[in-house]
Amino acid sequence: MATAESASAIQRNQVDLLDFIDWSGVECLNQSSGHLLANALKQGYREDEGLNLESDADEQLLIYIPFTQVVKLHSIVVKGSEEEGPKTVKLFTNRQHMGFSNVNDFPPSDTVVLSPDNLKGKPVVVKYVKFQNVRSLTIFIEDNQSGSEITKVQKIALYGSTVETTDMKGLKKIEEH
Amino acid sequence: MICIDNSEWMRNGDYAPSRFQAQADAVNLICGAKTQSNPENTVGVLTMAGKGVRVLVTPTSDLGKILACMHGLEIGGEMNLAAGIQVAQLALKHRQNKKQQQRIIVFAGSPVTHDKKVLEMIGKKLKKNSVALDIVNFGEDDEGKKEKLEALLTAVNNNDTSHIVHVPAGPNALSDVLISTPIFTGDGEGGSGFAASAAAVAAVSMEEERARQEAAAKKAAEEASEQDVTMTERSSEGPSGADNKKNEIPDDDNTLLQQALAMSVDEPASTQDLQDTEISDAAAEDPELALALQLSVQDSTKDSSTEADMSKLLADQSFVSSILASLPGVDPNDPSVKEVLASMQNQSESQQKQDEDQAPEKKEGK
């Protein structure tokens, strides 16, 4: 029952937050140099199954995504392979410059354990009440499905809505009148 | 973050004039080059031997301070490479400007006692946290040292941001050999044209600096005391909580002080350490709270320490009236506000006992 509702909710008033990502501030720790975060996050790249975000020194990844405005996060999609795709994903809101050493010092806003269905593209609905006022999102991928040395993420998509309904571009047009 | 080897092995004279002096010259040179190439660069120094790993100066852009800390370094003990790198990583983690790239430059003059595995783990951890590593292999050249250091480099290297340089003993000074390496040229950050000419200039200026090192040390000490004085002046104008904060910070690290002061002056809402700071800063933000505070101070119901701070704060008329004027919900022409202001003027002139006398009058008046 919940899944059917959430699926339609995504179509109803949740948008892909890709447009609101502040790319200048996006950071990813422990990514392998040939397989960067852009492969999983950016339009086009994320649809390509051959382009993945891969971890480097070990299986963990720490991704920091700031937004250009305050957003509400409703759900996320994390796609990956059955073995090397992520398993435990912790989400933190509005914390800057987290590192692997202090990631366990704060309670996450939500913890998600991805099932094989999720890895094929089924969205995971997050605890909406905790994500009402999101300026930045930190995604900590703690481990992967099979416990292998490298975690591979094919796609990360964020769905939600904006808090302010004012569209800045729209505002400019009004001024021109 | 530069890690210096000040172990017993540094007494040897196979690098002129002694291994330690050659190392110190190289460190001075690097510090100068880094601070000059980009004003936002900061450099810190720690020693790996002696009684234990010790941070001499946390990352700072003040060259005089860095050079001053190199004075009076004692040689002795054994180098602990692993601990040195880990402490350096920690020092970098706490740097002020989180946007800065992290780099550790380690001078490995002694034999390396750690296992290759241990070094590889360290390297991996550095890579995971996006820390680059430059290794200067000089001094002792025992079995496996080169191999171990190379393994460390491979573990940490990410896209050629880390380097290793092997400097054998010989006629060339350690500094001269290092000038032409990527450790100095900063792997293309400063631009390739920077490399030879500016480095030569830096070398010459380093010669001059050595002669002036004592003067620099003196000046740094003076500057430190000067800055402390200016900070005292600044803090007395600002919220009173800043004073308490400054007293709590025991060390003489100016950057930390400035940061703390900036925090308490610019971002009142963020700190939660002191009750005083909280109250005075919260007052600046919340108009109702500010009024309530002033009223409560008149009533003198607070404890003596807070009262002393409050009266200090309120004593600064221009400061408070400017706060009131800037508060969104408060209209300075509002009669009740005017009354409060008038009463505050009385307060600042009289003792606290007189305040108590006036308070009941004010209460009745309302």
Coordinates of N, CA and C in Angstrom, one line a residue, chain B residues 166-288:
Chain B
H166 N 64.4 10.7 -3.9 CA 65.5 10.1 -3.2 C 66.7 11.0 -3.4
V167 N 67.2 11.5 -2.3 CA 68.4 12.4 -2.3 C 69.6 11.7 -1.7
P168 N 70.5 11.2 -2.5 CA 71.7 10.6 -2.0 C 72.7 11.7 -1.4
A169 N 73.5 11.2 -0.5 CA 74.5 12.1 0.1 C 75.5 12.6 -1.0
G170 N 75.9 13.8 -1.0 CA 76.8 14.3 -2.0 C 77.1 15.7 -1.9
P171 N 77.7 16.3 -2.9 CA 78.1 17.7 -2.8 C 76.9 18.6 -2.9
N172 N 75.9 18.2 -3.6 CA 74.7 19.1 -3.7 C 74.0 19.2 -2.4
A173 N 73.5 20.4 -2.0 CA 72.8 20.5 -0.8 C 71.4 19.9 -1.0
L174 N 70.8 19.5 0.0 CA 69.5 18.9 0.0 C 68.5 19.9 -0.7
S175 N 68.6 21.1 -0.3 CA 67.6 22.1 -0.8 C 67.7 22.3 -2.3
D176 N 69.0 22.3 -2.8 CA 69.2 22.5 -4.2 C 68.5 21.3 -5.0
V177 N 68.7 20.1 -4.5 CA 68.2 19.0 -5.2 C 66.6 19.1 -5.2
L178 N 66.1 19.5 -4.1 CA 64.6 19.5 -4.0 C 64.0 20.6 -4.9
I179 N 64.7 21.7 -5.1 CA 64.1 22.8 -5.9 C 63.6 22.3 -7.2
S180 N 64.3 21.4 -7.8 CA 63.8 21.0 -9.2 C 62.8 19.9 -9.2
T181 N 62.4 19.5 -8.0 CA 61.4 18.4 -7.9 C 60.0 18.9 -7.8
P182 N 59.0 18.1 -8.1 CA 57.6 18.5 -8.0 C 57.2 18.9 -6.6
I183 N 58.0 18.5 -5.6 CA 57.7 18.8 -4.3 C 57.7 20.3 -4.1
F184 N 58.6 20.9 -4.9 CA 58.8 22.3 -4.8 C 57.9 23.1 -5.8
T185 N 57.9 22.5 -7.0 CA 57.1 23.2 -8.0 C 55.6 23.0 -7.9
G186 N 55.3 22.3 -6.9 CA 53.8 22.1 -6.5 C 53.0 21.5 -7.7
D187 N 53.5 20.5 -8.3 CA 52.9 19.8 -9.4 C 51.9 20.7 -10.2
G188 N 52.6 21.8 -10.8 CA 51.8 22.5 -11.8 C 50.8 23.5 -11.2
E189 N 50.7 23.6 -9.9 CA 49.7 24.5 -9.4 C 50.2 25.9 -9.6
G190 N 51.5 26.2 -9.3 CA 51.9 27.6 -9.4 C 52.2 28.0 -10.8
G191 N 52.1 27.0 -11.8 CA 52.4 27.4 -13.1 C 53.9 27.0 -13.4
S192 N 54.2 26.5 -14.6 CA 55.5 26.0 -14.9 C 56.6 27.1 -14.9
G193 N 56.2 28.3 -15.3 CA 57.1 29.3 -15.4 C 57.7 29.7 -14.0
F194 N 57.0 29.4 -13.0 CA 57.4 29.7 -11.7 C 58.6 28.9 -11.3
A195 N 58.7 27.7 -11.8 CA 59.7 26.7 -11.3 C 61.1 27.3 -11.1
A196 N 61.9 27.4 -12.2 CA 63.3 27.6 -12.0 C 63.6 29.0 -11.5
S197 N 63.1 30.0 -12.1 CA 63.5 31.4 -11.7 C 63.1 31.7 -10.3
A198 N 61.9 31.5 -10.0 CA 61.4 31.9 -8.7 C 62.0 31.1 -7.6
A199 N 62.3 29.8 -8.0 CA 62.9 29.0 -7.0 C 64.3 29.5 -6.7
A200 N 65.0 29.9 -7.7 CA 66.4 30.5 -7.5 C 66.3 31.7 -6.6
V201 N 65.3 32.5 -6.9 CA 65.1 33.7 -6.1 C 64.8 33.3 -4.7
A202 N 64.0 32.3 -4.5 CA 63.7 31.9 -3.2 C 64.9 31.4 -2.5
A203 N 65.8 30.7 -3.2 CA 67.0 30.2 -2.6 C 67.9 31.4 -2.1
V204 N 68.0 32.4 -2.9 CA 68.8 33.5 -2.5 C 68.2 34.2 -1.3
S205 N 66.9 34.3 -1.3 CA 66.2 35.0 -0.2 C 66.3 34.2 1.0
M206 N 66.4 32.9 0.9 CA 66.6 32.0 2.0 C 67.9 32.2 2.7
E207 N 68.9 32.5 1.9 CA 70.3 32.8 2.4 C 70.2 34.0 3.3
E208 N 69.5 35.0 2.7 CA 69.3 36.3 3.5 C 68.5 36.0 4.8
E209 N 67.4 35.2 4.6 CA 66.6 34.9 5.7 C 67.3 34.3 6.9
R210 N 68.3 33.4 6.5 CA 69.0 32.7 7.6 C 69.7 33.7 8.5
A211 N 70.3 34.8 7.8 CA 70.9 35.8 8.6 C 69.9 36.6 9.4
R212 N 68.7 36.7 8.9 CA 67.7 37.5 9.6 C 66.8 36.7 10.4
Q213 N 67.1 35.4 10.6 CA 66.1 34.5 11.3 C 65.8 35.0 12.7
E214 N 66.9 35.4 13.4 CA 66.6 35.9 14.8 C 65.8 37.1 14.8
A215 N 66.0 38.0 13.8 CA 65.2 39.2 13.8 C 63.7 38.8 13.5
A216 N 63.5 37.8 12.7 CA 62.2 37.4 12.3 C 61.5 36.8 13.6
A217 N 62.3 36.0 14.3 CA 61.8 35.4 15.6 C 61.3 36.5 16.5
K218 N 62.2 37.5 16.7 CA 61.8 38.6 17.6 C 60.5 39.3 17.1
K219 N 60.5 39.5 15.8 CA 59.4 40.2 15.3 C 58.1 39.4 15.5
A220 N 58.2 38.1 15.3 CA 57.0 37.3 15.4 C 56.5 37.4 16.9
A221 N 57.5 37.4 17.8 CA 57.0 37.5 19.2 C 56.4 38.8 19.5
E222 N 56.9 39.8 18.9 CA 56.3 41.2 19.0 C 54.9 41.2 18.4
E223 N 54.9 40.7 17.2 CA 53.6 40.7 16.5 C 52.5 39.9 17.3
A224 N 53.0 38.8 17.9 CA 52.0 38.0 18.6 C 51.4 38.8 19.8
S225 N 52.3 39.6 20.5 CA 51.8 40.3 21.6 C 51.0 41.5 21.1
E226 N 51.4 42.1 20.0 CA 50.6 43.2 19.4 C 49.2 42.7 19.1
Q227 N 49.2 41.6 18.4 CA 47.9 41.1 18.0 C 47.0 40.8 19.2
D228 N 47.6 40.3 20.3 CA 46.8 40.1 21.5 C 46.2 41.3 22.0
V229 N 47.0 42.4 21.9 CA 46.5 43.7 22.4 C 45.4 44.2 21.6
T230 N 45.5 44.1 20.2 CA 44.4 44.6 19.4 C 43.2 43.8 19.6
M231 N 43.4 42.5 19.9 CA 42.2 41.7 20.1 C 41.5 42.0 21.4
T232 N 42.3 42.4 22.4 CA 41.7 42.8 23.6 C 40.8 44.0 23.4
E233 N 41.3 45.0 22.5 CA 40.5 46.2 22.3 C 39.3 45.8 21.5
R234 N 39.4 45.0 20.5 CA 38.3 44.6 19.7 C 37.2 43.9 20.6
S235 N 37.7 43.1 21.5 CA 36.7 42.3 22.2 C 36.0 43.1 23.2
S236 N 36.6 44.2 23.7 CA 35.9 45.0 24.7 C 34.8 45.8 24.0
E237 N 34.9 46.0 22.7 CA 33.9 46.8 22.0 C 32.7 45.8 21.7
G238 N 33.1 44.6 21.4 CA 32.0 43.6 21.0 C 31.3 43.0 22.2
P239 N 30.6 42.0 21.9 CA 29.8 41.3 23.0 C 30.7 40.9 24.1
S240 N 30.2 41.0 25.3 CA 31.1 40.7 26.4 C 31.5 39.2 26.5
G241 N 30.7 38.4 25.9 CA 31.1 37.0 25.9 C 32.4 36.7 25.3
A242 N 32.8 37.6 24.4 CA 34.1 37.3 23.7 C 35.2 37.4 24.6
D243 N 35.1 38.2 25.7 CA 36.2 38.2 26.7 C 36.4 36.9 27.3
N244 N 35.3 36.3 27.8 CA 35.4 35.1 28.5 C 35.9 34.0 27.5
K245 N 35.5 34.1 26.3 CA 36.0 33.1 25.3 C 37.5 33.2 25.2
K246 N 38.0 34.4 25.1 CA 39.4 34.6 24.8 C 40.2 34.0 26.0
N247 N 39.7 34.2 27.2 CA 40.4 33.8 28.4 C 40.5 32.2 28.4
E248 N 39.5 31.6 27.8 CA 39.5 30.2 27.9 C 40.5 29.6 26.9
I249 N 40.9 30.3 25.9 CA 41.8 29.7 25.0 C 43.2 29.9 25.5
P250 N 43.9 28.9 25.9 CA 45.2 29.1 26.6 C 46.3 29.3 25.6
D251 N 46.3 28.8 24.4 CA 47.5 28.9 23.5 C 47.6 30.2 22.8
D252 N 48.7 30.4 22.2 CA 48.9 31.7 21.6 C 48.8 31.6 20.1
D253 N 48.0 30.7 19.6 CA 47.8 30.6 18.2 C 46.9 31.7 17.7
N254 N 47.4 32.6 17.0 CA 46.6 33.8 16.6 C 45.4 33.4 15.7
T255 N 45.7 32.5 14.8 CA 44.6 32.1 13.9 C 43.4 31.6 14.7
L256 N 43.7 30.7 15.7 CA 42.6 30.2 16.5 C 41.8 31.3 17.2
L257 N 42.6 32.2 17.7 CA 41.9 33.3 18.4 C 41.0 34.1 17.5
Q258 N 41.6 34.4 16.3 CA 40.8 35.2 15.4 C 39.6 34.5 15.0
Q259 N 39.7 33.2 14.8 CA 38.6 32.4 14.4 C 37.5 32.5 15.5
A260 N 37.9 32.3 16.8 CA 37.0 32.3 17.9 C 36.3 33.7 17.9
L261 N 37.1 34.7 17.8 CA 36.5 36.1 17.9 C 35.6 36.3 16.7
A262 N 36.0 35.9 15.5 CA 35.1 36.1 14.4 C 33.8 35.4 14.6
M263 N 33.9 34.2 15.1 CA 32.7 33.4 15.4 C 31.8 34.1 16.3
S264 N 32.3 34.7 17.4 CA 31.4 35.2 18.4 C 30.9 36.6 17.9
V265 N 31.7 37.3 17.0 CA 31.2 38.6 16.6 C 30.3 38.4 15.4
D266 N 30.6 37.6 14.5 CA 29.9 37.5 13.2 C 28.7 36.5 13.3
E267 N 28.9 35.4 13.9 CA 27.9 34.4 13.9 C 27.4 34.1 15.3
P268 N 26.6 35.0 15.8 CA 26.3 34.8 17.2 C 25.5 33.6 17.5
A269 N 24.7 33.1 16.6 CA 23.8 32.0 16.8 C 24.5 30.7 16.9
S270 N 25.7 30.6 16.4 CA 26.3 29.2 16.2 C 26.9 28.7 17.5
T271 N 27.5 29.5 18.4 CA 28.2 28.9 19.5 C 27.3 28.6 20.7
Q272 N 27.6 27.6 21.4 CA 26.7 27.4 22.6 C 27.6 27.1 23.9
D273 N 28.8 27.6 23.8 CA 29.7 27.2 24.9 C 29.3 27.9 26.2
L274 N 29.3 29.3 26.1 CA 29.1 30.0 27.4 C 27.7 30.5 27.5
Q275 N 27.2 30.5 28.7 CA 25.8 31.1 28.9 C 25.8 32.6 28.5
D276 N 26.9 33.3 29.0 CA 27.0 34.7 28.7 C 26.9 35.0 27.2
T277 N 27.8 34.3 26.5 CA 27.8 34.5 25.1 C 26.4 34.2 24.5
E278 N 25.8 33.2 24.9 CA 24.5 32.8 24.4 C 23.5 34.0 24.7
I279 N 23.5 34.5 25.9 CA 22.5 35.5 26.2 C 22.7 36.8 25.5
S280 N 24.0 37.2 25.5 CA 24.2 38.5 24.8 C 24.0 38.4 23.3
D281 N 24.4 37.3 22.7 CA 24.2 37.1 21.3 C 22.8 36.9 20.9
A282 N 22.1 36.1 21.8 CA 20.7 35.9 21.5 C 19.9 37.2 21.6
A283 N 20.4 38.1 22.5 CA 19.7 39.4 22.6 C 19.9 40.2 21.3
A284 N 21.0 40.0 20.7 CA 21.2 40.8 19.4 C 20.3 40.4 18.4
E285 N 19.8 39.1 18.4 CA 19.0 38.6 17.3 C 17.5 38.8 17.6
D286 N 17.1 38.6 18.9 CA 15.7 38.5 19.2 C 15.3 39.8 19.9
P287 N 14.4 40.6 19.3 CA 14.1 41.9 19.9 C 13.4 41.8 21.2
E288 N 12.5 40.8 21.3 CA 11.7 40.6 22.5 C 12.6 40.3 23.6

